[in-house]
CSV table of N, CA and C and ligand atoms in Angstrom, one decimal:
chain,number,residue,atom,x,y,z
A,1,UNK,N,56.2,76.2,42.6
A,1,UNK,CA,56.6,77.1,43.5
A,1,UNK,C,57.7,76.7,44.1
A,2,UNK,N,58.6,77.7,44.7
A,2,UNK,CA,59.7,77.1,44.9
A,2,UNK,C,59.6,78.0,46.5
A,3,UNK,N,60.2,77.3,47.4
A,3,UNK,CA,60.4,77.6,48.7
A,3,UNK,C,61.8,77.9,49.4
A,4,UNK,N,62.0,78.9,50.0
A,4,UNK,CA,63.7,78.8,50.4
A,4,UNK,C,63.5,78.8,52.1
A,5,UNK,N,64.5,78.3,52.5
A,5,UNK,CA,64.8,77.7,53.8
A,5,UNK,C,66.1,77.6,54.5
A,6,UNK,N,66.5,77.7,55.4
A,6,UNK,CA,67.5,77.7,55.9
A,6,UNK,C,68.1,76.2,55.9
A,7,UNK,N,69.4,76.0,55.6
A,7,UNK,CA,69.8,74.4,55.4
A,7,UNK,C,69.7,73.9,56.5
A,8,UNK,N,69.5,72.6,57.1
A,8,UNK,CA,69.2,71.9,58.0
A,8,UNK,C,70.3,70.7,57.9
A,9,UNK,N,70.9,70.3,59.5
A,9,UNK,CA,71.7,69.1,59.0
A,9,UNK,C,71.2,68.0,58.1
A,10,UNK,N,69.8,67.9,58.2
A,10,UNK,CA,69.2,66.8,57.3
A,10,UNK,C,69.4,67.1,55.8
A,11,UNK,N,69.8,68.4,55.6
A,11,UNK,CA,69.8,68.5,54.0
A,11,UNK,C,71.3,68.5,53.5
A,12,UNK,N,72.1,68.2,54.5
A,12,UNK,CA,73.6,68.1,54.0
A,12,UNK,C,74.0,67.5,52.8
A,13,UNK,N,73.7,66.0,52.5
A,13,UNK,CA,74.3,65.2,51.9
A,13,UNK,C,73.3,65.5,50.5
A,14,UNK,N,72.0,66.1,50.7
A,14,UNK,CA,71.2,66.3,49.1
A,14,UNK,C,72.2,67.4,48.5
A,15,UNK,N,72.6,68.4,49.6
A,15,UNK,CA,73.3,69.4,48.6
A,15,UNK,C,74.7,69.1,48.3
A,16,UNK,N,75.1,68.1,49.1
A,16,UNK,CA,76.4,67.8,48.5
A,16,UNK,C,76.3,67.1,47.2
A,17,UNK,N,75.4,66.4,46.9
A,17,UNK,CA,75.0,65.7,45.9
A,17,UNK,C,74.6,66.4,44.7
A,18,UNK,N,73.8,67.6,45.0
A,18,UNK,CA,73.4,68.7,43.9
A,18,UNK,C,74.8,69.4,43.4
A,19,UNK,N,75.5,69.8,44.6
A,19,UNK,CA,77.2,70.3,44.3
A,19,UNK,C,77.9,69.5,43.2
A,20,UNK,N,77.6,68.2,43.7
A,20,UNK,CA,78.4,67.2,42.7
A,20,UNK,C,77.9,67.1,41.3
A,21,UNK,N,76.4,67.1,41.2
A,21,UNK,CA,76.0,67.2,39.9
A,21,UNK,C,76.4,68.6,39.0
A,22,UNK,N,76.4,69.4,39.7
A,22,UNK,CA,76.7,70.8,39.0
A,22,UNK,C,78.0,71.2,38.7
A,23,UNK,N,79.0,70.8,39.6
A,23,UNK,CA,80.3,71.4,39.2
A,23,UNK,C,81.4,70.1,38.8
A,24,UNK,N,82.4,70.6,38.2
A,24,UNK,CA,83.3,69.3,37.8
A,24,UNK,C,83.7,68.8,39.0
A,25,UNK,N,84.1,67.4,38.5
A,25,UNK,CA,84.7,66.5,39.4
A,25,UNK,C,86.2,67.2,40.2
A,26,UNK,N,86.1,66.8,41.2
A,26,UNK,CA,87.7,67.6,41.8
A,26,UNK,C,87.3,68.9,42.5
A,27,UNK,N,85.9,69.4,42.5
A,27,UNK,CA,85.5,70.7,43.2
A,27,UNK,C,86.3,71.0,44.4
A,28,UNK,N,86.4,70.0,45.4
A,28,UNK,CA,86.9,70.2,46.7
A,28,UNK,C,88.3,70.5,46.7
A,29,UNK,N,89.1,70.2,45.7
A,29,UNK,CA,90.3,70.5,45.3
A,29,UNK,C,90.7,71.9,45.1
A,30,UNK,N,89.7,72.7,45.0
A,30,UNK,CA,89.9,74.0,44.9
A,30,UNK,C,90.2,75.0,46.1
A,31,UNK,N,91.1,76.1,45.7
A,31,UNK,CA,92.1,76.7,46.9
A,31,UNK,C,90.7,77.2,48.0
A,32,UNK,N,89.5,77.4,47.2
A,32,UNK,CA,88.4,78.0,48.2
A,32,UNK,C,88.1,77.2,49.3
A,33,UNK,N,87.9,75.9,49.0
A,33,UNK,CA,87.6,74.8,49.7
A,33,UNK,C,88.7,74.8,51.5
A,34,UNK,N,89.9,75.3,50.8
A,34,UNK,CA,90.8,75.1,52.0
A,34,UNK,C,90.5,76.2,53.1
A,35,UNK,N,89.7,77.4,52.7
A,35,UNK,CA,89.3,78.4,53.5
A,35,UNK,C,88.2,78.1,54.3
A,36,UNK,N,87.6,76.7,53.9
A,36,UNK,CA,86.4,76.2,54.7
A,36,UNK,C,86.4,75.0,55.5
A,37,UNK,N,87.8,74.4,55.4
A,37,UNK,CA,88.2,73.3,56.1
A,37,UNK,C,87.8,73.5,57.8
A,38,UNK,N,87.1,72.9,58.3
A,38,UNK,CA,87.2,73.1,59.8
A,38,UNK,C,86.6,74.5,60.3
A,39,UNK,N,86.1,75.4,59.3
A,39,UNK,CA,85.5,76.4,59.7
A,39,UNK,C,83.7,76.5,59.9
A,40,UNK,N,83.3,77.0,60.8
A,40,UNK,CA,81.8,76.6,61.1
A,40,UNK,C,81.3,77.8,60.0
A,41,UNK,N,80.1,77.1,59.4
A,41,UNK,CA,79.3,78.1,58.4
A,41,UNK,C,78.8,79.4,58.8
A,42,UNK,N,78.5,80.0,58.2
A,42,UNK,CA,77.3,81.3,58.6
A,42,UNK,C,76.1,80.5,58.5
A,43,UNK,N,75.4,80.0,59.5
A,43,UNK,CA,74.3,79.0,59.3
A,43,UNK,C,73.1,79.8,58.7
A,44,UNK,N,72.9,81.1,59.2
A,44,UNK,CA,71.7,81.5,58.6
A,44,UNK,C,71.8,82.0,57.2
A,45,UNK,N,72.7,82.3,56.8
A,45,UNK,CA,73.0,82.2,55.4
A,45,UNK,C,73.1,81.1,54.5
A,46,UNK,N,73.1,80.0,54.8
A,46,UNK,CA,73.1,78.7,54.0
A,46,UNK,C,71.7,78.5,53.9
A,47,UNK,N,71.3,78.6,52.6
A,47,UNK,CA,69.8,78.3,52.3
A,47,UNK,C,69.4,77.3,51.1
A,48,UNK,N,68.7,76.5,51.4
A,48,UNK,CA,68.0,75.5,50.2
A,48,UNK,C,66.9,76.2,49.7
A,49,UNK,N,66.7,75.7,48.4
A,49,UNK,CA,65.3,76.0,47.4
A,49,UNK,C,64.7,74.5,47.3
A,50,UNK,N,63.6,74.2,47.6
A,50,UNK,CA,62.8,73.1,47.3
A,50,UNK,C,61.5,73.5,46.4
A,51,UNK,N,61.3,72.3,45.4
A,51,UNK,CA,60.1,72.7,44.6
A,51,UNK,C,58.7,72.3,45.4
A,52,UNK,N,57.7,72.1,44.6
A,52,UNK,CA,56.7,72.0,45.6
A,52,UNK,C,56.3,70.3,45.9
A,53,UNK,N,57.1,69.5,45.2
A,53,UNK,CA,57.2,68.1,45.8
A,53,UNK,C,58.5,67.9,46.9
A,54,UNK,N,59.0,69.0,47.2
A,54,UNK,CA,60.2,69.0,48.3
A,54,UNK,C,61.4,68.6,47.7
A,55,UNK,N,61.6,68.6,46.4
A,55,UNK,CA,63.2,68.2,45.8
A,55,UNK,C,63.8,69.5,45.5
A,56,UNK,N,65.2,69.0,46.0
A,56,UNK,CA,65.9,70.1,46.2
A,56,UNK,C,66.2,70.8,44.6
A,57,UNK,N,66.0,72.0,44.7
A,57,UNK,CA,66.0,72.6,43.5
A,57,UNK,C,67.4,73.6,43.4
A,58,UNK,N,67.9,74.0,44.6
A,58,UNK,CA,69.0,74.7,44.6
A,58,UNK,C,69.6,75.2,45.8
A,59,UNK,N,70.7,75.5,46.3
A,59,UNK,CA,71.3,75.4,47.2
A,59,UNK,C,72.7,76.6,47.5
A,60,UNK,N,72.8,77.2,48.5
A,60,UNK,CA,73.9,78.1,48.4
A,60,UNK,C,74.5,78.3,50.0
A,61,UNK,N,75.6,78.2,50.2
A,61,UNK,CA,76.5,78.1,51.5
A,61,UNK,C,77.4,79.1,51.3
A,62,UNK,N,77.6,79.7,52.6
A,62,UNK,CA,78.5,80.7,53.0
A,62,UNK,C,79.2,80.4,54.5
A,63,UNK,N,80.6,80.9,54.0
A,63,UNK,CA,81.6,80.8,55.1
A,63,UNK,C,81.9,82.2,55.7
A,64,UNK,N,82.8,82.2,57.0
A,64,UNK,CA,83.3,83.5,57.2
A,64,UNK,C,84.9,83.4,56.6
A,65,UNK,N,85.5,84.3,56.1
A,65,UNK,CA,86.9,84.5,56.0
A,65,UNK,C,87.3,85.7,56.6
A,66,UNK,N,88.7,86.0,56.3
A,66,UNK,CA,89.4,87.3,56.6
A,66,UNK,C,90.2,87.8,55.5
A,67,UNK,N,90.2,89.0,55.5
A,67,UNK,CA,91.0,89.7,54.3
A,67,UNK,C,91.8,90.5,55.1
A,68,UNK,N,93.3,90.4,55.3
A,68,UNK,CA,93.7,90.9,56.2
A,68,UNK,C,93.3,90.7,57.6
A,69,UNK,N,93.1,91.6,58.3
A,69,UNK,CA,92.5,91.9,59.8
A,69,UNK,C,90.8,91.7,59.4
A,70,UNK,N,90.6,92.2,58.2
A,70,UNK,CA,89.1,92.5,58.2
A,70,UNK,C,88.0,91.0,58.1
A,71,UNK,N,87.2,90.9,58.7
A,71,UNK,CA,86.0,90.0,58.3
A,71,UNK,C,85.3,90.0,57.4
A,72,UNK,N,85.0,89.0,56.6
A,72,UNK,CA,84.1,88.8,55.3
A,72,UNK,C,83.6,87.7,55.3
A,73,UNK,N,82.7,87.6,54.2
A,73,UNK,CA,81.6,86.6,53.9
A,73,UNK,C,82.4,86.0,52.6
A,74,UNK,N,82.4,84.6,52.7
A,74,UNK,CA,82.9,84.1,51.3
A,74,UNK,C,81.4,83.3,51.1
A,75,UNK,N,80.9,83.8,49.7
A,75,UNK,CA,79.7,83.1,49.4
A,75,UNK,C,79.9,82.0,48.4
A,76,UNK,N,79.2,81.2,48.6
A,76,UNK,CA,79.1,79.9,47.8
A,76,UNK,C,79.7,78.6,48.6
A,77,UNK,N,79.6,77.6,47.6
A,77,UNK,CA,79.2,77.5,46.5
A,77,UNK,C,77.8,77.9,46.5
A,78,UNK,N,77.1,78.1,45.0
A,78,UNK,CA,75.7,78.0,44.8
A,78,UNK,C,75.6,77.4,43.5
A,79,UNK,N,74.4,76.6,43.6
A,79,UNK,CA,74.3,75.8,42.5
A,79,UNK,C,72.5,75.6,42.4
A,80,UNK,N,72.3,75.6,41.0
A,80,UNK,CA,70.7,75.1,40.9
A,80,UNK,C,70.5,74.0,40.1
A,81,UNK,N,69.8,73.2,40.2
A,81,UNK,CA,69.8,72.0,39.5
A,81,UNK,C,69.5,72.0,38.1
A,82,UNK,N,70.3,71.3,37.2
A,82,UNK,CA,69.7,71.9,35.9
A,82,UNK,C,68.4,71.8,35.4
A,83,UNK,N,67.6,71.1,35.9
A,83,UNK,CA,66.1,71.3,35.5
A,83,UNK,C,65.3,72.7,35.7
A,84,UNK,N,66.2,73.3,36.7
A,84,UNK,CA,65.7,74.7,37.2
A,84,UNK,C,66.5,75.8,36.8
A,85,UNK,N,67.4,75.5,35.8
A,85,UNK,CA,68.3,76.6,35.6
A,85,UNK,C,67.8,77.3,34.6
A,86,UNK,N,68.0,79.0,34.6
A,86,UNK,CA,67.3,79.8,33.7
A,86,UNK,C,66.3,80.1,34.1
A,87,UNK,N,65.7,79.9,35.2
A,87,UNK,CA,64.2,80.3,35.9
A,87,UNK,C,64.5,81.4,36.9
A,88,UNK,N,65.5,81.8,37.1
A,88,UNK,CA,65.8,82.7,38.0
A,88,UNK,C,66.0,82.6,39.3
A,89,UNK,N,66.2,81.3,39.6
A,89,UNK,CA,66.4,80.7,40.9
A,89,UNK,C,67.7,81.3,41.6
A,90,UNK,N,68.7,81.0,40.8
A,90,UNK,CA,70.0,81.6,41.2
A,90,UNK,C,70.2,82.8,41.7
A,91,UNK,N,69.3,83.8,41.1
A,91,UNK,CA,69.3,85.0,41.6
A,91,UNK,C,68.5,85.2,42.7
A,92,UNK,N,67.3,84.4,42.7
A,92,UNK,CA,66.8,84.5,44.2
A,92,UNK,C,67.3,84.1,45.1
A,93,UNK,N,68.0,82.9,45.1
A,93,UNK,CA,68.8,82.5,46.1
A,93,UNK,C,69.8,83.1,46.8
A,94,UNK,N,70.6,83.9,45.7
A,94,UNK,CA,71.6,85.0,46.2
A,94,UNK,C,71.1,86.2,46.9
A,95,UNK,N,70.0,86.6,46.5
A,95,UNK,CA,69.3,87.9,47.1
A,95,UNK,C,68.7,87.3,48.5
A,96,UNK,N,68.2,85.9,48.5
A,96,UNK,CA,67.6,85.5,50.0
A,96,UNK,C,69.0,85.5,50.8
A,97,UNK,N,69.9,84.8,50.2
A,97,UNK,CA,71.2,84.6,51.1
A,97,UNK,C,71.6,86.0,51.4
A,98,UNK,N,71.8,87.1,50.6
A,98,UNK,CA,72.5,88.4,51.2
A,98,UNK,C,71.4,88.8,52.1
A,99,UNK,N,70.3,88.7,51.9
A,99,UNK,CA,69.1,89.4,52.9
A,99,UNK,C,69.4,88.9,54.1
A,100,UNK,N,70.3,87.9,54.7
A,100,UNK,CA,70.4,87.4,56.0
A,100,UNK,C,71.6,87.7,56.7
A,101,UNK,N,72.2,88.5,55.7
A,101,UNK,CA,73.8,89.3,56.2
A,101,UNK,C,73.8,90.3,57.2
A,102,UNK,N,73.0,90.8,57.9
A,102,UNK,CA,73.0,91.6,59.0
A,102,UNK,C,74.3,91.6,59.7
A,103,UNK,N,74.9,92.7,59.8
A,103,UNK,CA,76.0,92.3,60.8
A,103,UNK,C,77.2,92.4,60.0
A,104,UNK,N,77.3,92.0,58.7
A,104,UNK,CA,78.6,92.0,57.9
A,104,UNK,C,78.7,93.2,57.1
A,105,UNK,N,79.9,93.5,56.8
A,105,UNK,CA,80.0,94.7,56.0
A,105,UNK,C,80.2,94.5,54.3
A,106,UNK,N,80.9,93.2,54.4
A,106,UNK,CA,81.5,92.9,53.0
A,106,UNK,C,81.2,91.2,52.7
A,107,UNK,N,81.3,91.0,51.6
A,107,UNK,CA,81.2,89.8,50.8
A,107,UNK,C,81.9,89.7,49.8
A,108,UNK,N,82.8,88.3,49.7
A,108,UNK,CA,83.7,87.9,48.7
A,108,UNK,C,82.7,86.9,47.9
A,109,UNK,N,83.0,86.5,46.6
A,109,UNK,CA,82.6,85.2,45.9
A,109,UNK,C,83.8,85.0,44.6
A,110,UNK,N,84.0,84.0,44.4
A,110,UNK,CA,84.9,83.5,43.1
A,110,UNK,C,83.7,83.1,42.0
A,111,UNK,N,83.8,83.8,41.0
A,111,UNK,CA,82.8,83.4,40.3
A,111,UNK,C,82.9,84.3,38.8
A,112,UNK,N,82.0,84.3,38.2
A,112,UNK,CA,82.0,85.0,36.7
A,112,UNK,C,81.3,86.3,36.8
A,113,UNK,N,82.2,87.2,36.5
A,113,UNK,CA,81.6,88.6,36.9
A,113,UNK,C,80.5,89.1,35.8
A,114,UNK,N,80.1,88.6,34.9
A,114,UNK,CA,79.1,89.0,34.0
A,114,UNK,C,77.9,88.3,34.8
A,115,UNK,N,77.9,87.4,35.5
A,115,UNK,CA,76.7,86.8,36.2
A,115,UNK,C,76.6,87.6,37.6
A,116,UNK,N,77.6,87.7,38.1
A,116,UNK,CA,77.2,88.1,39.7
A,116,UNK,C,77.2,89.6,39.6
A,117,UNK,N,77.7,90.4,38.5
A,117,UNK,CA,77.6,92.0,38.5
A,117,UNK,C,76.2,92.4,38.5
A,118,UNK,N,75.3,91.5,38.2
A,118,UNK,CA,74.0,92.1,38.1
A,118,UNK,C,73.7,92.1,39.7
A,119,UNK,N,74.1,91.4,40.6
A,119,UNK,CA,73.9,91.7,41.8
A,119,UNK,C,74.6,92.5,42.8
A,120,UNK,N,75.4,93.6,42.1
A,120,UNK,CA,76.3,94.2,42.8
A,120,UNK,C,77.7,93.9,42.8
A,121,UNK,N,78.0,92.8,42.7
A,121,UNK,CA,79.7,92.2,42.7
A,121,UNK,C,80.6,93.0,41.9
A,122,UNK,N,81.7,93.4,42.3
A,122,UNK,CA,82.6,93.9,41.3
A,122,UNK,C,83.9,93.5,41.9
A,123,UNK,N,84.8,93.3,40.9
A,123,UNK,CA,86.0,93.1,40.9
A,123,UNK,C,87.2,93.7,41.9
A,124,UNK,N,87.5,92.7,42.7
A,124,UNK,CA,88.2,93.3,44.2
A,124,UNK,C,89.9,93.1,43.6
A,125,UNK,N,90.3,94.2,43.1
A,125,UNK,CA,91.7,94.3,42.7
A,125,UNK,C,92.7,94.2,43.3
A,126,UNK,N,92.6,94.3,44.7
A,126,UNK,CA,93.7,94.5,45.7
A,126,UNK,C,93.1,93.4,46.8
A,127,UNK,N,92.6,92.3,46.4
A,127,UNK,CA,92.3,91.5,47.1
A,127,UNK,C,92.8,89.9,46.6
A,128,UNK,N,93.4,89.2,47.3
A,128,UNK,CA,94.2,88.1,46.5
A,128,UNK,C,93.6,86.8,47.2
A,129,UNK,N,93.1,86.0,46.4
A,129,UNK,CA,92.5,84.5,46.8
A,129,UNK,C,93.9,83.6,46.7
A,130,UNK,N,93.7,82.6,47.4
A,130,UNK,CA,95.0,81.7,47.4
A,130,UNK,C,95.1,81.1,46.1
A,131,UNK,N,96.4,80.7,45.2
A,131,UNK,CA,96.5,80.1,44.1
A,131,UNK,C,96.0,78.9,44.3
A,132,UNK,N,95.6,78.5,42.9
A,132,UNK,CA,95.5,78.9,41.5
A,132,UNK,C,94.1,79.5,41.4
A,133,UNK,N,93.6,80.7,41.9
A,133,UNK,CA,92.4,81.4,41.6
A,133,UNK,C,93.0,82.7,40.7
A,134,UNK,N,91.8,82.4,39.4
A,134,UNK,CA,91.9,83.7,38.6
A,134,UNK,C,91.6,84.8,39.1
A,135,UNK,N,92.6,85.7,38.9
A,135,UNK,CA,92.2,87.2,39.8
A,135,UNK,C,91.0,87.7,39.2
A,136,UNK,N,90.4,87.5,38.0
A,136,UNK,CA,89.3,88.1,37.4
A,136,UNK,C,88.1,87.5,37.8
A,137,UNK,N,88.3,86.8,38.6
A,137,UNK,CA,87.0,85.8,39.2
A,137,UNK,C,87.1,86.3,40.8
A,138,UNK,N,87.6,87.1,41.1
A,138,UNK,CA,87.5,87.6,42.8
A,138,UNK,C,86.7,88.8,42.9
A,139,UNK,N,85.6,88.7,43.3
A,139,UNK,CA,84.3,89.6,43.4
A,139,UNK,C,84.0,89.8,44.7
A,140,UNK,N,83.7,91.0,44.8
A,140,UNK,CA,83.3,91.9,46.2
A,140,UNK,C,82.0,92.5,46.1
A,141,UNK,N,81.3,92.3,47.3
A,141,UNK,CA,79.8,93.2,47.6
A,141,UNK,C,80.0,93.7,48.6
A,142,UNK,N,79.7,95.0,48.6
A,142,UNK,CA,79.4,95.7,50.0
A,142,UNK,C,78.3,95.8,50.5
A,143,UNK,N,78.5,95.2,51.8
A,143,UNK,CA,77.0,94.7,52.5
A,143,UNK,C,76.7,96.4,53.5
A,144,UNK,N,77.8,97.0,53.5
A,144,UNK,CA,77.6,98.2,54.3
A,144,UNK,C,78.2,99.4,53.4
A,145,UNK,N,78.1,100.7,53.5
A,145,UNK,CA,78.5,101.5,52.6
A,145,UNK,C,80.0,101.5,52.6
A,146,UNK,N,80.6,101.7,51.6
A,146,UNK,CA,82.3,101.7,51.6
A,146,UNK,C,82.9,100.3,52.5
A,147,UNK,N,81.9,99.3,52.4
A,147,UNK,CA,82.6,98.0,53.3
A,147,UNK,C,83.8,97.6,52.9
A,148,UNK,N,84.2,97.7,51.5
A,148,UNK,CA,85.5,97.1,51.0
A,148,UNK,C,86.7,98.5,50.6
A,149,UNK,N,86.1,99.4,51.1
A,149,UNK,CA,87.2,100.6,51.1
A,149,UNK,C,88.5,100.2,51.9
A,150,UNK,N,89.7,100.5,51.5
A,150,UNK,CA,90.7,99.9,52.2
A,150,UNK,C,91.2,98.8,52.5
A,151,UNK,N,90.3,97.7,52.3
A,151,UNK,CA,90.7,96.5,52.4
A,151,UNK,C,91.4,95.9,51.5
A,152,UNK,N,92.7,95.5,51.9
A,152,UNK,CA,93.7,94.8,50.8
A,152,UNK,C,94.3,93.8,51.6
A,153,UNK,N,94.7,92.6,50.8
A,153,UNK,CA,95.6,91.5,51.3
A,153,UNK,C,94.8,90.3,50.8
A,154,UNK,N,95.4,89.2,51.4
A,154,UNK,CA,95.2,87.8,50.9
A,154,UNK,C,94.1,87.2,51.7
A,155,UNK,N,93.2,86.5,51.2
A,155,UNK,CA,92.4,86.0,51.8
A,155,UNK,C,92.8,84.7,52.4
A,156,UNK,N,92.2,84.6,53.9
A,156,UNK,CA,92.6,83.7,54.6
A,156,UNK,C,91.5,83.3,55.5
A,157,UNK,N,91.5,81.8,56.2
A,157,UNK,CA,90.4,81.1,56.8
A,157,UNK,C,90.2,82.0,58.3
A,158,UNK,N,88.9,82.1,58.4
A,158,UNK,CA,88.6,83.2,59.6
A,158,UNK,C,89.3,82.3,60.8
A,159,UNK,N,89.6,83.3,61.5
A,159,UNK,CA,90.0,82.8,62.9
A,159,UNK,C,88.6,82.7,63.8
A,160,UNK,N,88.8,81.9,65.0
A,160,UNK,CA,87.7,81.9,65.8
A,160,UNK,C,86.9,83.3,66.2
A,161,UNK,N,87.6,84.0,66.1
A,161,UNK,CA,87.2,85.6,66.7
A,161,UNK,C,86.0,86.1,65.8
A,162,UNK,N,86.5,85.8,64.3
A,162,UNK,CA,85.7,86.3,63.2
A,162,UNK,C,84.3,85.3,62.6
A,163,UNK,N,84.4,84.2,63.5
A,163,UNK,CA,83.4,83.1,62.9
A,163,UNK,C,82.1,83.4,63.7
B,1,COA,C1,75.3,79.7,37.8
B,1,COA,C2,73.9,79.4,38.5
B,1,COA,C3,73.8,79.0,39.7
B,1,COA,C4,72.8,80.4,37.9
B,1,COA,O1,71.7,79.8,38.4
B,1,COA,P1,70.4,80.0,37.5
B,1,COA,O2,69.1,80.2,38.2
B,1,COA,O3,70.5,79.3,36.1
B,1,COA,O4,70.2,81.6,37.0
B,1,COA,P2,69.3,82.8,36.9
B,1,COA,O5,68.1,82.2,36.2
B,1,COA,O6,69.2,83.4,37.9
B,1,COA,O7,70.0,83.6,35.9
B,1,COA,C5,70.0,83.3,34.5
B,1,COA,C6,70.8,84.3,33.7
B,1,COA,O8,72.2,84.1,34.2
B,1,COA,C7,73.0,84.0,33.0
B,1,COA,N1,74.2,83.1,33.5
B,1,COA,C8,73.9,82.0,34.3
B,1,COA,N2,75.4,81.7,34.5
B,1,COA,C9,76.2,82.5,34.1
B,1,COA,C10,77.7,82.5,33.8
B,1,COA,N3,78.5,81.7,34.5
B,1,COA,N4,78.1,83.8,33.2
B,1,COA,C11,77.4,84.9,32.6
B,1,COA,N5,76.1,84.5,32.7
B,1,COA,C12,75.4,83.4,33.3
B,1,COA,C13,72.1,83.3,32.0
B,1,COA,O9,72.7,83.3,30.7
B,1,COA,C14,70.7,84.0,32.2
B,1,COA,O10,71.0,85.0,31.4
B,1,COA,P3,69.8,86.1,30.9
B,1,COA,O11,68.7,86.4,32.5
B,1,COA,O12,70.3,87.1,30.5
B,1,COA,O13,68.8,85.1,30.5
B,1,COA,C15,73.6,78.0,37.8
B,1,COA,O14,73.4,77.9,36.4
B,1,COA,C16,74.6,76.7,38.3
B,1,COA,O15,74.1,76.0,39.3
B,1,COA,N6,75.5,76.5,37.3
B,1,COA,C17,76.4,75.3,37.8
B,1,COA,C18,77.2,75.5,39.0
B,1,COA,C19,78.3,76.5,38.8
B,1,COA,O16,78.8,77.1,38.0
B,1,COA,N7,77.8,77.7,40.0
B,1,COA,C20,78.5,79.0,40.1
B,1,COA,C21,79.8,79.0,40.5
B,1,COA,S1,80.6,80.3,40.5
């Protein structure tokens, strides 16, 4: 049985180790990490999943960003331990995370459309991530009806007013 909980400060290094295991070396060189530097996370949406022994099975983190002047959520990184992949945990983590998004109108992530499409994420043609991001991987989810309508521009770090 897997339990979901908010990530606490005590979870930090365990989550980092899971990300190191699941992502290619140099993950922190990605442009999406520059959007996170020195920005406080959306604590309620950063979730961990632990198995019955308390071992970390998955984690997801979320930061505020801005697209033009519009506040948005940057979802991810998300990772599931290789021993638990393909069991539906990734999907459950995404849904659990999004369930905590009250007050936000839109979310963005950089990922594979065939996977994230099943959760409602669609290609954002008019939103530009800092290079070198493949534009085909810039995906958005409406958290309120029309949440992405008319939102265009470059993704930037959240100012303190949007975080
Ligand atoms: C991506 C990840 C979070 C998915 O978690 P998971 O628990 O294995 O996913 P689920 O069990 O919810 O879903 C599995 C399904 O998604 C599919 N899937 C997984 N990753 C996919 C991808 N990148 N592209 C397309 N489909 C994908 C699987 O083929 C499987 O399909 P099925 O339901 O038709 O059998 C996990 O594989 C992982 O941690 N990968 C390494 C880190 C990573 O790439 N993170 C995402 C960065 S954008």
